Coordinates of C-alpha atoms and ligand atoms in Angstrom, one line a residue:
X1 CA 0.0 0.0 0.0
X2 CA 1.2 3.4 -0.9
X3 CA 1.8 5.3 2.3
X4 CA 0.6 8.6 0.7
X5 CA -2.7 7.1 -0.2
X6 CA -4.8 9.4 2.1
X7 CA -3.0 12.5 1.0
X8 CA -3.6 11.5 -2.6
X9 CA -7.2 10.6 -2.0
X10 CA -8.0 13.8 -0.2
X11 CA -6.9 16.0 -3.0
X12 CA -8.4 13.9 -5.7
X13 CA -11.3 16.3 -6.4
X14 CA -9.2 19.4 -6.8
X15 CA -6.7 17.3 -8.8
X16 CA -9.3 16.1 -11.2
X17 CA -10.4 19.7 -11.7
X18 CA -6.9 20.7 -12.5
X19 CA -6.4 17.6 -14.7
X20 CA -9.4 18.5 -16.8
X21 CA -8.0 22.0 -17.2
X22 CA -4.6 20.7 -18.0
X23 CA -6.2 18.3 -20.5
X24 CA -7.3 21.2 -22.7
X25 CA -4.7 23.8 -23.4
X26 CA -7.4 26.3 -24.5
X27 CA -8.4 26.8 -20.9
X28 CA -5.1 28.2 -19.9
X29 CA -5.5 31.5 -18.1
X30 CA -7.1 32.8 -15.0
X31 CA -9.2 29.6 -14.6
X32 CA -5.9 27.7 -14.3
X33 CA -4.5 29.9 -11.7
X34 CA -7.8 29.9 -9.7
X35 CA -7.8 26.1 -9.6
X36 CA -4.3 26.0 -8.4
X37 CA -5.0 28.5 -5.7
X38 CA -8.0 26.6 -4.6
X39 CA -6.1 23.3 -4.6
X40 CA -3.2 24.9 -2.5
X41 CA -5.6 26.3 0.0
X42 CA -7.4 23.0 0.4
X43 CA -4.0 21.4 0.9
X44 CA -3.4 23.7 3.8
X45 CA -0.6 25.7 2.2
X46 CA -2.3 28.8 3.5
X47 CA -3.8 31.8 1.7
X48 CA -0.8 34.2 1.9
X49 CA 1.8 31.7 0.6
X50 CA -0.6 30.4 -2.0
X51 CA -1.1 33.8 -3.4
X52 CA 2.6 34.5 -3.4
X53 CA 3.2 31.2 -5.2
X54 CA 0.7 32.2 -7.9
X55 CA 2.4 35.5 -8.4
X56 CA 5.8 33.9 -8.8
X57 CA 4.3 31.3 -11.1
X58 CA 2.6 34.0 -13.3
X59 CA 5.9 35.9 -13.5
X60 CA 7.8 32.7 -14.4
X61 CA 5.3 31.6 -17.0
X62 CA 5.1 35.1 -18.7
X63 CA 8.9 35.5 -18.8
X64 CA 9.4 32.0 -20.2
X65 CA 6.5 32.6 -22.6
X66 CA 4.9 29.3 -21.8
X67 CA 1.5 28.7 -23.4
X68 CA 0.9 25.0 -22.5
X69 CA -1.0 24.3 -19.3
X70 CA 0.9 21.1 -19.0
X71 CA 4.3 22.8 -18.9
X72 CA 2.9 25.4 -16.5
X73 CA 1.8 22.7 -14.1
X74 CA 5.2 21.1 -14.2
X75 CA 6.8 24.5 -13.4
X76 CA 4.2 24.9 -10.6
X77 CA 5.2 21.6 -9.0
X78 CA 8.9 22.3 -9.4
X79 CA 8.4 25.6 -7.6
X80 CA 6.7 23.9 -4.7
X81 CA 9.4 21.3 -4.5
X82 CA 12.0 24.0 -4.4
X83 CA 10.3 25.8 -1.5
X84 CA 10.3 22.5 0.3
X85 CA 14.0 21.8 -0.4
X86 CA 15.9 23.3 2.5
X87 CA 19.6 22.4 2.5
X88 CA 20.3 19.9 5.2
X89 CA 23.4 19.6 7.3
X90 CA 24.7 16.1 7.5
X91 CA 22.7 14.1 10.1
X92 CA 25.7 12.5 11.7
X93 CA 29.3 13.1 12.4
X94 CA 31.7 12.5 15.3
X95 CA 32.2 13.2 18.1
X96 CA 30.1 10.7 19.9
X97 CA 27.5 10.7 21.2
X98 CA 25.3 12.5 18.7
X99 CA 22.5 14.0 20.7
X100 CA 19.1 14.6 19.3
X101 CA 16.5 16.2 21.4
X102 CA 12.8 15.9 20.4
X103 CA 10.3 18.6 21.2
X104 CA 6.8 19.6 20.4
X105 CA 3.3 20.2 21.7
X106 CA 1.3 17.4 23.4
X107 CA 0.4 14.3 21.4
X108 CA 2.1 15.1 18.1
X109 CA 4.0 11.9 18.0
X110 CA 7.4 12.7 19.7
X111 CA 7.8 9.4 21.6
X112 CA 6.6 7.3 18.7
X113 CA 8.9 9.1 16.3
X114 CA 11.9 8.4 18.7
X115 CA 10.9 4.7 18.6
X116 CA 10.9 4.7 14.8
X117 CA 14.2 6.6 14.6
X118 CA 15.8 4.2 17.0
X119 CA 14.6 1.4 14.9
X120 CA 16.1 2.9 11.7
X121 CA 19.4 3.7 13.5
X122 CA 19.6 0.2 14.9
X123 CA 19.1 -1.3 11.5
X124 CA 22.0 0.7 10.2
X125 CA 24.1 -0.7 13.0
X126 CA 24.2 2.2 15.4
X127 CA 24.4 2.0 19.2
X128 CA 21.3 3.9 20.3
X129 CA 20.2 5.2 23.7
X130 CA 16.8 6.6 24.6
X131 CA 16.7 9.2 27.4
X132 CA 13.3 9.7 29.2
X133 CA 13.4 13.4 29.8
X134 CA 9.6 13.4 29.8
X135 CA 9.1 13.0 33.5
X136 CA 5.9 14.9 33.5
X137 CA 3.2 12.7 31.9
X138 CA 2.1 9.6 33.7
X139 CA 3.2 6.6 31.7
X140 CA 5.6 8.5 29.5
X141 CA 8.7 6.8 30.9
X142 CA 7.2 3.3 30.5
X143 CA 6.1 4.1 26.9
X144 CA 9.7 5.0 26.0
X145 CA 11.1 2.0 27.8
X146 CA 8.9 -0.2 25.6
X147 CA 10.3 1.4 22.5
X148 CA 13.8 0.9 23.9
X149 CA 13.1 -2.8 24.4
X150 CA 11.5 -3.2 20.9
X151 CA 14.5 -1.6 19.2
X152 CA 17.1 -3.0 21.5
X153 CA 18.3 0.4 22.5
X154 CA 19.8 1.4 25.8
X155 CA 17.6 3.3 28.2
X156 CA 18.1 5.9 30.8
X157 CA 15.3 7.2 33.1
X158 CA 14.6 8.6 36.6
X159 CA 11.4 8.6 38.5
X160 CA 8.2 10.4 37.4
X161 CA 8.4 14.0 38.4
X162 CA 12.2 14.1 38.4
X163 CA 13.9 17.2 36.9
X164 CA 14.0 16.7 33.1
X165 CA 17.4 18.5 32.8
X166 CA 18.9 16.1 35.3
X167 CA 17.7 13.1 33.2
X168 CA 19.2 14.7 30.1
X169 CA 22.5 15.1 32.0
X170 CA 22.4 11.5 33.2
X171 CA 21.7 10.3 29.7
X172 CA 24.6 12.1 28.2
X173 CA 27.0 10.8 30.9
X174 CA 25.6 7.3 30.3
X175 CA 25.9 7.6 26.6
X176 CA 29.6 8.6 26.9
X177 CA 30.3 5.8 29.3
X178 CA 28.7 3.2 27.1
X179 CA 30.1 4.4 23.8
X180 CA 26.7 5.2 22.4
X181 CA 26.5 6.5 18.8
X182 CA 23.2 8.4 19.1
X183 CA 21.3 9.6 22.1
X184 CA 17.6 10.4 21.5
X185 CA 16.1 12.5 24.2
X186 CA 12.3 12.5 24.7
X187 CA 10.7 15.5 26.2
X188 CA 7.3 16.2 27.6
X189 CA 4.7 17.7 25.3
X190 CA 3.9 21.3 26.1
X191 CA 1.8 24.1 24.8
X192 CA 4.0 26.6 23.1
X193 CA 2.0 29.3 24.9
X194 CA 3.0 28.2 28.4
X195 CA 6.1 30.3 29.2
X196 CA 7.3 28.4 32.2
X197 CA 7.2 25.1 30.3
X198 CA 9.1 26.6 27.4
X199 CA 11.7 27.9 29.9
X200 CA 12.2 24.4 31.2
X201 CA 13.2 23.3 27.7
X202 CA 15.7 26.1 27.5
X203 CA 17.1 24.8 30.8
X204 CA 17.5 21.3 29.5
X205 CA 19.5 22.6 26.5
X206 CA 21.6 24.8 28.8
X207 CA 22.5 21.8 31.0
X208 CA 23.3 19.6 28.0
X209 CA 25.5 22.3 26.5
X210 CA 27.4 22.9 29.7
X211 CA 28.2 19.2 29.9
X212 CA 29.0 18.7 26.2
X213 CA 29.5 21.8 24.1
X214 CA 28.7 20.2 20.8
X215 CA 25.3 18.9 22.0
X216 CA 22.5 18.8 21.4
X217 CA 23.5 18.3 17.8
X218 CA 19.9 18.4 16.6
X219 CA 16.7 19.8 18.1
X220 CA 13.9 18.3 16.2
X221 CA 10.4 19.8 16.3
X222 CA 7.6 17.3 15.7
X223 CA 4.5 18.7 14.1
X224 CA 1.2 16.9 13.5
X225 CA 0.2 17.4 9.9
X226 CA -3.5 17.4 10.9
X227 CA -3.2 20.6 13.0
X228 CA -2.9 22.7 9.9
X229 CA -1.8 26.3 10.1
X230 CA -1.5 26.2 13.9
X231 CA 1.8 24.4 13.3
X232 CA 3.3 27.7 12.1
X233 CA 2.6 29.3 15.5
X234 CA 4.1 26.3 17.3
X235 CA 7.2 26.4 15.1
X236 CA 7.7 30.1 15.6
X237 CA 7.7 29.8 19.4
X238 CA 9.8 26.7 19.6
X239 CA 12.3 28.1 17.1
X240 CA 12.6 31.5 18.8
X241 CA 13.3 29.8 22.2
X242 CA 15.4 26.9 21.2
X243 CA 16.6 27.2 17.6
X244 CA 15.1 24.3 15.9
X245 CA 17.4 22.4 13.5
X246 CA 14.9 20.1 11.9
X247 CA 11.3 19.3 11.5
X248 CA 9.4 16.0 11.6
X249 CA 5.9 16.0 10.1
X250 CA 3.7 13.2 11.5
X251 CA 0.3 11.7 10.8
X252 CA 0.5 12.2 7.1
X253 CA -1.3 8.9 6.8
X254 CA -4.4 10.5 8.4
X255 CA -4.8 13.7 6.5
X256 CA -5.9 14.9 3.2
X257 CA -3.7 17.9 3.7
X258 CA 0.0 18.3 4.0
X259 CA 0.6 21.7 2.6
X260 CA 1.6 22.9 6.0
X261 CA 5.0 21.4 5.3
X262 CA 5.5 23.9 2.6
X263 CA 4.4 26.8 4.8
X264 CA 6.9 25.6 7.5
X265 CA 9.9 25.3 5.3
X266 CA 9.2 28.5 3.4
X267 CA 8.7 30.5 6.5
X268 CA 11.5 29.2 8.7
X269 CA 14.0 27.7 6.3
X270 CA 14.3 24.6 8.5
X271 CA 14.7 21.3 6.8
X272 CA 12.2 18.4 7.1
X273 CA 14.2 15.5 8.4
X274 CA 11.6 12.7 8.3
X275 CA 7.9 12.2 7.8
X276 CA 5.6 10.0 9.9
X277 CA 3.1 7.9 8.0
X278 CA 1.7 5.5 10.6
X279 CA 2.0 4.2 14.1
X280 CA 4.4 1.3 13.3
X281 CA 8.1 0.9 13.6
X282 CA 8.6 1.2 9.8
X283 CA 6.3 4.1 9.3
X284 CA 9.0 6.8 9.2
X285 CA 10.2 7.9 5.8
X286 CA 12.9 10.2 4.4
X287 CA 11.5 13.4 3.1
X288 CA 11.8 13.9 -0.7
X289 CA 10.4 17.2 -1.9
X290 CA 9.3 16.2 -5.4
X291 CA 7.7 12.9 -4.1
X292 CA 5.9 15.0 -1.6
X293 CA 4.6 17.5 -4.1
X294 CA 3.5 14.7 -6.4
X295 CA 1.6 13.1 -3.5
X296 CA -0.3 16.4 -3.1
X297 CA -0.7 17.5 -6.7
X298 CA -0.2 14.3 -8.6
X299 CA 1.5 13.3 -11.8
X300 CA -0.5 14.6 -14.7
Ligands
LIG401 N1 -1.5 7.7 12.3 C1 -0.4 8.1 12.9 N2 -0.4 8.1 14.2 C2 0.8 8.5 14.8 C3 1.9 8.9 14.1 N3 2.9 9.2 14.9 C4 2.3 9.1 16.2 N4 1.1 8.6 16.1 C5 0.1 8.4 17.2 O1 -0.1 9.5 17.9 C6 -0.4 9.3 19.3 C7 0.5 10.1 20.2 O2 1.9 9.7 20.0 P1 3.0 9.9 21.0 O3 4.3 9.4 20.4 O4 2.7 9.4 22.3 O5 3.0 11.5 21.0 P2 3.9 12.5 22.0 O6 4.1 13.7 21.2 O7 5.0 11.7 22.5 O8 2.8 12.8 23.1 P3 3.1 13.4 24.6 O9 4.3 12.8 25.1 O10 1.9 13.1 25.4 O11 3.2 14.9 24.3 C8 -0.1 7.8 19.5 O12 -1.4 7.1 19.4 C9 0.7 7.4 18.2 O13 0.6 6.1 17.9 C10 1.8 8.9 12.6 O14 2.7 9.2 11.9 N5 0.6 8.4 12.1
LIG402 MG1 5.7 11.5 24.4

């Protein structure tokens, strides 16, 4: 089964409209742009960015003197893919341990994503450790412990209610002692609007940095694709406070949208590291801009 099925199905109506326009070159004109705009808005790209893309597209098409709708559609898709394509720093390099901290609002899929990432890293032969710095939610430590067992990763935790920064500190020390390649740190979900909780994240980073200046190497923000444009507000606050280095978009299997990915990369210039397309171990994929655009807008 194609993992993008839902995304593709959801946009099938707008896509068939576009396809019918593209099928007859005589319809090329305002109607074409209006269909694209409608399609982008229903894909959750957002009004402002959609209008800006249409402007750029018109400019491009006029200056290239394109008169085939088919070609124009290809240029449109390439334009979206380019907006999604933020240059990535390499994901891994010495010194050990590589420390990835995972943050985001409640329930977006942080812990599950850590489990999937651990699985992927284990499959490539890495020594992985999971650090349970979500000491807040009941059951969070146990949930991560199960992922550690499933993926044969090392595991560090303290008791529920312990200081999250102290767990982060312990985890790094343990990772060093056990020659771990990658330490994945889980954190508690928190509303970006709660200042004291956001400050706690800053404290975790500070404690990590004081211990190991090169860490955390990555601070990944997990965003649920089904939340739509609110994801932009989340990203702004987390990025202002922590300096996010990568994005993970989850639950793309459960939405007809997905355009928020574009709004995020365009607005913040932060690369999308992975996408989540289900609840299982293997449901994490690398992000490919053109594949993603094709899932939203189809091959025609
Ligand atoms: N369909 C689908 N479900 C997902 C995906 N990623 C996570 N989930 C589900 O989303 C729910 C929440 O996942 P968690 O990993 O616990 O989310 P979290 O961000 O760690 O939550 P908190 O720690 O409570 O903030 C679980 O039921 C997961 O199985 C995904 O890509 N697709
Ligand atoms: Mg969690």
